[in-house]
Amino acid sequence: MRALQLTAWGKPAELRDVPIPTPGPGQVVLKVAGAGACHSDLHLMEWPEGTLPWQLPFTLGHENAGIVHALGAGVTGIREGDAMLVYGPWGCSHCAPCRLGRENYCDNAASIPASGGGLGRDGGMADYMLVPSSRLLVPLGSLDPVQAAPLTDAALTPYHAIKAALPSLVPGSTAVVIGAGGLGQSAVQLLRAISASQVVVIDKSETHLQKARELGAHRAYPSGESTRADVRALTANRGADLVLDMVGSNDTLALGASLLRAQGRLVIIGLAMGSLPLNFFAVPYGAQVSTSYWGTVTELMELVALAQQGSLRIPVETFPLDRAMHAYDELRAGRITGRGVVVP
Ligand SMILES: [Zn+2]
Ligand SMILES: [Zn+2]
């Protein structure tokens, strides 16, 4: 079968011919229906050797949906032909966070040789994908697997961050989303679907801003000199209760911190690896700065329900597997307004 594999650090991935995996006990092989091209894969391909503790080669693609193709011994409760999402962060399965479905915060993450399919183990940018346990599968029901693949990351990551802040997102509150690419567009819809917040989006691209308005943002501003004043004016000078930074650069972190309300929360989601100098007076009193990593398996189930009721729709642009690198090129150039999904 074909698989888009990372074979050397600091180099683009390449399409290779590899054997179709066979499932061992408890494992499942999916025929891949869709694999999202995530911005973090661009970082992954650029980072030098030694940044991550993973063995090469492995197949990219950590945002996956597929059809059950083969079941290993002892797998019960699912059948060949079922449409499934793959929960992306693969933990140890037996620590307390894993048993609560929070494998994104596995206590043993540092001692596991990979973070998931497409992240050190073979992912979904291939004709078939081996999933090491049926516990990592979430049924898709009537959703189209190509459209639904981005739920597993582009929607799950902002959903997890928003849910953590939900008690503060009361009527009269303001949530700011910096960066309106795939994750930002999901964040806008999710904030509108589950919170009462006024939703403000900041981005450099007018195309992204327009998309954010269409998806329900109350306000969408180009980033620039007046951004801080604009948001202050909009919130009667209070500032934002929640800022989601989908970029994570020096500039966006500084902007995000400057927009916070007292006791507000700045969440770093993007992997641009910027820094925010922090001291007692760097943020308003009581403000929190945190990272947020991916989401829980039960939150992924909630997203399937949200998509089924029509409250979440991620615009998808499809690419054939032999054009997968082109999807990443388009992503890098900012020419994909929703999510690029590779369809083998
Ligand atoms: Zn991702
Ligand atoms: Zn664990």
Short mmCIF file of C-alpha atoms and ligand atoms in Angstrom, two decimals:
data_model
loop_
_atom_site.label_atom_id
_atom_site.label_comp_id
_atom_site.label_asym_id
_atom_site.label_seq_id
_atom_site.Cartn_x
_atom_site.Cartn_y
_atom_site.Cartn_z
CA MET A 1 0.00 0.00 0.00
CA ARG A 2 1.01 3.65 -0.28
CA ALA A 3 2.07 5.62 2.82
CA LEU A 4 3.36 9.18 3.21
CA GLN A 5 6.30 8.65 5.51
CA LEU A 6 8.73 10.86 7.35
CA THR A 7 12.08 9.20 6.63
CA ALA A 8 14.54 11.89 7.75
CA TRP A 9 14.25 14.83 10.15
CA GLY A 10 14.24 18.25 8.52
CA LYS A 11 13.07 16.85 5.17
CA PRO A 12 9.67 16.65 3.47
CA ALA A 13 7.84 13.35 3.84
CA GLU A 14 7.83 10.90 0.91
CA LEU A 15 5.28 8.53 -0.55
CA ARG A 16 6.53 4.95 -0.11
CA ASP A 17 5.28 1.45 -0.77
CA VAL A 18 4.87 -0.49 2.51
CA PRO A 19 3.03 -3.69 3.54
CA ILE A 20 -0.65 -3.51 4.53
CA PRO A 21 -0.70 -3.94 8.33
CA THR A 22 -2.35 -7.00 9.89
CA PRO A 23 -4.09 -6.60 13.27
CA GLY A 24 -2.70 -8.41 16.32
CA PRO A 25 -4.89 -9.30 19.32
CA GLY A 26 -7.09 -6.35 20.33
CA GLN A 27 -6.01 -4.30 17.31
CA VAL A 28 -8.00 -2.94 14.39
CA VAL A 29 -7.01 -2.09 10.82
CA LEU A 30 -8.95 0.70 9.15
CA LYS A 31 -9.23 1.45 5.46
CA VAL A 32 -8.45 5.15 5.66
CA ALA A 33 -11.27 7.42 4.44
CA GLY A 34 -9.70 10.77 5.31
CA ALA A 35 -6.54 12.07 6.99
CA GLY A 36 -6.32 15.77 7.85
CA ALA A 37 -3.21 17.79 7.01
CA CYS A 38 -2.43 19.59 10.26
CA HIS A 39 -0.24 22.65 10.66
CA SER A 40 1.73 20.84 13.36
CA ASP A 41 2.96 18.39 10.68
CA LEU A 42 4.70 21.34 9.00
CA HIS A 43 6.59 21.98 12.24
CA LEU A 44 7.25 18.25 12.56
CA MET A 45 8.87 18.11 9.10
CA GLU A 46 10.99 21.18 9.85
CA TRP A 47 12.26 20.42 13.34
CA PRO A 48 15.87 19.17 13.45
CA GLU A 49 16.87 15.69 14.56
CA GLY A 50 16.67 15.29 18.34
CA THR A 51 13.67 17.61 18.83
CA LEU A 52 11.39 14.60 19.23
CA PRO A 53 12.32 11.18 20.65
CA TRP A 54 10.66 9.21 17.83
CA GLN A 55 12.09 6.52 15.56
CA LEU A 56 11.91 7.01 11.80
CA PRO A 57 10.34 6.17 9.46
CA PHE A 58 6.66 6.52 10.34
CA THR A 59 3.56 7.47 8.37
CA LEU A 60 2.18 11.00 8.90
CA GLY A 61 -1.46 11.82 9.60
CA HIS A 62 -2.83 12.19 13.15
CA GLU A 63 -6.35 13.34 12.23
CA ASN A 64 -7.99 10.21 10.89
CA ALA A 65 -11.27 8.59 9.95
CA GLY A 66 -11.79 5.25 8.26
CA ILE A 67 -13.80 2.11 7.75
CA VAL A 68 -13.05 -1.01 9.82
CA HIS A 69 -11.22 -3.39 7.47
CA ALA A 70 -9.95 -6.15 9.76
CA LEU A 71 -10.33 -7.02 13.45
CA GLY A 72 -7.68 -8.65 15.61
CA ALA A 73 -8.46 -11.53 17.94
CA GLY A 74 -10.68 -10.62 20.87
CA VAL A 75 -12.04 -7.32 19.52
CA THR A 76 -15.73 -7.09 20.33
CA GLY A 77 -18.42 -4.46 19.89
CA ILE A 78 -17.40 -3.29 16.42
CA ARG A 79 -17.74 -4.88 13.00
CA GLU A 80 -16.01 -4.77 9.66
CA GLY A 81 -17.52 -1.93 7.63
CA ASP A 82 -18.17 0.36 10.63
CA ALA A 83 -17.15 4.01 10.13
CA MET A 84 -14.83 5.21 12.89
CA LEU A 85 -12.83 8.21 14.03
CA VAL A 86 -9.40 7.54 15.50
CA TYR A 87 -8.80 9.23 18.86
CA GLY A 88 -5.34 10.73 18.31
CA PRO A 89 -3.31 10.85 21.55
CA TRP A 90 -2.34 7.30 22.43
CA GLY A 91 -1.43 6.97 26.12
CA CYS A 92 -0.42 3.98 28.26
CA SER A 93 -4.12 3.07 28.78
CA HIS A 94 -3.72 2.16 32.47
CA CYS A 95 -2.74 5.34 34.41
CA ALA A 96 -5.47 7.46 36.04
CA PRO A 97 -5.74 10.10 33.29
CA CYS A 98 -5.86 7.38 30.60
CA ARG A 99 -8.59 5.50 32.48
CA LEU A 100 -10.58 8.75 32.60
CA GLY A 101 -10.27 9.00 28.80
CA ARG A 102 -7.67 11.77 29.07
CA GLU A 103 -4.88 10.01 27.19
CA ASN A 104 -3.68 13.46 26.08
CA TYR A 105 -2.44 13.86 29.66
CA CYS A 106 -1.09 10.34 30.19
CA ASP A 107 1.17 10.15 33.25
CA ASN A 108 3.52 7.85 31.36
CA ALA A 109 3.77 9.92 28.16
CA ALA A 110 7.49 10.45 28.62
CA SER A 111 8.19 6.73 28.66
CA ILE A 112 6.00 5.82 25.66
CA PRO A 113 8.10 5.81 22.48
CA ALA A 114 5.48 7.75 20.44
CA SER A 115 2.51 10.10 20.98
CA GLY A 116 0.08 8.46 18.56
CA GLY A 117 -0.57 7.48 14.96
CA GLY A 118 1.21 10.01 12.76
CA LEU A 119 3.24 11.12 15.78
CA GLY A 120 5.96 8.51 16.07
CA ARG A 121 3.75 5.58 15.03
CA ASP A 122 2.18 5.00 11.63
CA GLY A 123 -0.71 7.39 10.99
CA GLY A 124 -3.45 7.78 8.43
CA MET A 125 -1.77 9.22 5.34
CA ALA A 126 -1.86 5.75 3.82
CA ASP A 127 -4.33 3.32 2.29
CA TYR A 128 -4.66 1.44 5.61
CA MET A 129 -3.90 2.25 9.24
CA LEU A 130 -3.27 -0.01 12.22
CA VAL A 131 -5.01 1.19 15.41
CA PRO A 132 -3.42 -0.53 18.43
CA SER A 133 -6.64 -0.85 20.45
CA SER A 134 -10.36 -0.60 19.80
CA ARG A 135 -10.54 1.77 22.82
CA LEU A 136 -9.10 4.45 20.48
CA LEU A 137 -12.04 4.29 18.06
CA VAL A 138 -15.15 6.46 18.21
CA PRO A 139 -18.16 5.52 16.03
CA LEU A 140 -19.08 8.08 13.41
CA GLY A 141 -22.71 7.17 12.98
CA SER A 142 -24.18 8.87 9.94
CA LEU A 143 -21.36 11.43 9.52
CA ASP A 144 -19.31 11.42 6.31
CA PRO A 145 -15.82 10.19 7.32
CA VAL A 146 -14.01 12.64 5.01
CA GLN A 147 -15.86 15.62 6.47
CA ALA A 148 -15.55 14.22 10.00
CA ALA A 149 -11.80 13.46 10.09
CA PRO A 150 -10.91 17.02 11.28
CA LEU A 151 -13.13 16.54 14.35
CA THR A 152 -10.30 14.47 15.86
CA ASP A 153 -7.88 17.40 16.09
CA ALA A 154 -8.97 20.63 14.39
CA ALA A 155 -12.15 20.54 16.47
CA LEU A 156 -11.09 18.48 19.50
CA THR A 157 -8.13 20.71 20.39
CA PRO A 158 -10.07 23.99 20.64
CA TYR A 159 -13.07 22.18 22.19
CA HIS A 160 -10.91 20.91 25.05
CA ALA A 161 -9.51 24.42 25.69
CA ILE A 162 -12.97 26.01 25.55
CA LYS A 163 -14.51 23.43 27.88
CA ALA A 164 -11.84 24.12 30.49
CA ALA A 165 -12.79 27.82 30.41
CA LEU A 166 -16.54 27.32 30.08
CA PRO A 167 -17.57 28.49 33.59
CA SER A 168 -16.16 31.95 32.76
CA LEU A 169 -17.91 32.22 29.39
CA VAL A 170 -21.14 33.65 30.78
CA PRO A 171 -23.40 36.20 29.07
CA GLY A 172 -21.43 39.44 28.77
CA SER A 173 -18.09 37.65 28.51
CA THR A 174 -15.69 37.89 25.56
CA ALA A 175 -13.64 35.15 23.94
CA VAL A 176 -10.87 36.08 21.49
CA VAL A 177 -9.49 33.66 18.91
CA ILE A 178 -6.08 34.61 17.48
CA GLY A 179 -5.56 32.81 14.15
CA ALA A 180 -8.54 31.72 12.06
CA GLY A 181 -7.14 28.74 10.16
CA GLY A 182 -8.57 25.23 10.67
CA LEU A 183 -8.48 25.26 14.49
CA GLY A 184 -9.61 28.88 14.75
CA GLN A 185 -12.60 28.26 12.50
CA SER A 186 -13.64 25.34 14.68
CA ALA A 187 -13.15 27.46 17.79
CA VAL A 188 -15.55 30.12 16.49
CA GLN A 189 -18.31 27.57 15.86
CA LEU A 190 -17.71 25.79 19.16
CA LEU A 191 -17.79 29.03 21.16
CA ARG A 192 -21.07 29.94 19.47
CA ALA A 193 -22.50 26.46 20.02
CA ILE A 194 -21.69 25.94 23.71
CA SER A 195 -21.07 29.38 25.26
CA ALA A 196 -22.76 32.75 25.64
CA SER A 197 -19.56 34.70 24.90
CA GLN A 198 -19.12 37.47 22.41
CA VAL A 199 -16.66 35.92 19.89
CA VAL A 200 -13.84 38.04 18.46
CA VAL A 201 -11.37 36.80 15.85
CA ILE A 202 -7.98 38.28 14.97
CA ASP A 203 -6.01 37.18 11.89
CA LYS A 204 -3.67 38.60 9.26
CA SER A 205 -5.65 37.18 6.34
CA GLU A 206 -8.80 38.96 5.16
CA THR A 207 -9.98 35.62 3.64
CA HIS A 208 -9.72 33.96 7.07
CA LEU A 209 -11.51 36.90 8.72
CA GLN A 210 -14.35 36.71 6.21
CA LYS A 211 -14.66 32.95 6.82
CA ALA A 212 -14.74 33.58 10.58
CA ARG A 213 -17.59 36.07 10.15
CA GLU A 214 -19.53 33.55 8.05
CA LEU A 215 -19.03 30.92 10.76
CA GLY A 216 -20.49 33.16 13.46
CA ALA A 217 -17.76 35.46 14.83
CA HIS A 218 -19.38 38.62 16.21
CA ARG A 219 -16.29 40.67 15.31
CA ALA A 220 -13.23 39.89 13.16
CA TYR A 221 -10.25 42.23 13.09
CA PRO A 222 -7.01 42.26 11.10
CA SER A 223 -4.03 42.10 13.48
CA GLY A 224 -2.33 45.47 13.66
CA GLU A 225 -1.57 48.60 15.65
CA SER A 226 -5.15 49.19 16.75
CA THR A 227 -6.12 45.58 17.62
CA ARG A 228 -5.69 46.01 21.36
CA ALA A 229 -7.66 49.26 21.41
CA ASP A 230 -10.40 47.70 19.28
CA VAL A 231 -10.88 44.78 21.68
CA ARG A 232 -10.69 47.06 24.74
CA ALA A 233 -13.37 49.32 23.25
CA LEU A 234 -15.56 46.34 22.48
CA THR A 235 -15.42 45.11 26.09
CA ALA A 236 -15.99 48.45 27.84
CA ASN A 237 -12.25 48.47 28.54
CA ARG A 238 -12.41 45.25 30.58
CA GLY A 239 -10.63 42.92 28.19
CA ALA A 240 -11.23 39.29 27.25
CA ASP A 241 -12.21 36.47 29.59
CA LEU A 242 -10.58 33.92 27.30
CA VAL A 243 -7.91 34.26 24.61
CA LEU A 244 -7.12 31.21 22.49
CA ASP A 245 -3.76 31.66 20.73
CA MET A 246 -3.80 29.29 17.74
CA VAL A 247 -0.41 30.61 16.58
CA GLY A 248 1.84 30.80 19.64
CA SER A 249 4.46 33.24 18.32
CA ASN A 250 6.17 36.00 20.36
CA ASP A 251 3.84 38.55 18.75
CA THR A 252 0.58 36.67 19.24
CA LEU A 253 1.40 35.76 22.85
CA ALA A 254 2.20 39.39 23.66
CA LEU A 255 -1.02 40.48 21.95
CA GLY A 256 -3.04 37.80 23.74
CA ALA A 257 -1.67 38.78 27.16
CA SER A 258 -2.46 42.44 26.46
CA LEU A 259 -6.10 41.59 25.73
CA LEU A 260 -6.81 39.77 28.99
CA ARG A 261 -9.27 40.83 31.64
CA ALA A 262 -8.39 40.42 35.33
CA GLN A 263 -8.79 36.68 36.05
CA GLY A 264 -8.86 36.03 32.31
CA ARG A 265 -7.20 33.03 30.73
CA LEU A 266 -4.69 32.92 27.86
CA VAL A 267 -4.37 29.47 26.32
CA ILE A 268 -1.40 28.62 24.10
CA ILE A 269 -2.42 26.12 21.44
CA GLY A 270 -0.28 26.95 18.37
CA LEU A 271 3.21 25.49 18.14
CA ALA A 272 5.15 28.50 16.81
CA MET A 273 7.26 28.20 19.98
CA GLY A 274 7.21 31.88 20.90
CA SER A 275 7.82 33.03 24.48
CA LEU A 276 5.87 35.22 26.87
CA PRO A 277 7.92 36.84 29.65
CA LEU A 278 5.88 36.30 32.79
CA ASN A 279 6.07 38.15 36.08
CA PHE A 280 3.59 39.51 38.59
CA PHE A 281 2.70 42.55 36.48
CA ALA A 282 3.00 40.99 33.00
CA VAL A 283 -0.67 39.96 32.98
CA PRO A 284 -3.72 41.38 34.81
CA TYR A 285 -4.30 40.27 38.40
CA GLY A 286 -5.45 36.70 38.71
CA ALA A 287 -4.95 35.96 35.02
CA GLN A 288 -3.88 32.47 33.99
CA VAL A 289 -1.58 31.46 31.16
CA SER A 290 -1.73 27.81 30.19
CA THR A 291 -1.05 25.43 27.37
CA SER A 292 -3.74 23.04 26.20
CA TYR A 293 -2.93 19.78 24.51
CA TRP A 294 -5.43 17.99 22.26
CA GLY A 295 -8.55 16.61 24.07
CA THR A 296 -10.21 13.62 25.71
CA VAL A 297 -11.94 10.68 24.07
CA THR A 298 -15.28 11.57 25.63
CA GLU A 299 -14.95 15.11 24.28
CA LEU A 300 -14.48 13.55 20.82
CA MET A 301 -17.77 11.70 21.35
CA GLU A 302 -19.41 15.02 22.28
CA LEU A 303 -18.07 16.55 19.05
CA VAL A 304 -19.59 13.73 17.00
CA ALA A 305 -22.94 14.58 18.65
CA LEU A 306 -22.44 18.29 17.96
CA ALA A 307 -21.62 17.61 14.30
CA GLN A 308 -24.61 15.29 14.00
CA GLN A 309 -26.94 18.03 15.23
CA GLY A 310 -25.48 20.40 12.62
CA SER A 311 -23.74 22.82 15.01
CA LEU A 312 -20.23 22.19 13.67
CA ARG A 313 -19.09 21.97 10.10
CA ILE A 314 -15.46 22.24 9.13
CA PRO A 315 -15.01 23.22 5.47
CA VAL A 316 -12.86 20.54 3.84
CA GLU A 317 -10.65 20.63 0.75
CA THR A 318 -9.67 17.14 -0.42
CA PHE A 319 -6.38 15.94 -1.93
CA PRO A 320 -5.51 12.48 -3.30
CA LEU A 321 -2.80 10.59 -1.40
CA ASP A 322 -0.21 11.02 -4.15
CA ARG A 323 -0.74 14.82 -3.83
CA ALA A 324 -0.49 14.88 -0.02
CA MET A 325 2.68 16.98 -0.01
CA HIS A 326 0.85 19.48 -2.18
CA ALA A 327 -1.77 19.77 0.60
CA TYR A 328 1.03 20.71 3.02
CA ASP A 329 2.45 23.21 0.51
CA GLU A 330 -0.97 24.83 0.17
CA LEU A 331 -1.30 24.88 3.97
CA ARG A 332 2.12 26.51 4.39
CA ALA A 333 1.19 29.14 1.79
CA GLY A 334 -2.07 29.91 3.64
CA ARG A 335 -4.17 28.91 0.64
CA ILE A 336 -6.43 26.42 2.48
CA THR A 337 -9.34 28.23 4.16
CA GLY A 338 -10.74 25.20 6.00
CA ARG A 339 -8.97 21.88 6.47
CA GLY A 340 -7.01 19.98 3.83
CA VAL A 341 -7.98 16.30 4.02
CA VAL A 342 -6.04 13.61 2.19
CA VAL A 343 -8.35 10.96 0.72
CA PRO A 344 -6.41 7.81 -0.27
ZN ZN B 1 -2.66 18.39 14.66
ZN ZN B 2 -1.51 6.74 30.68
#
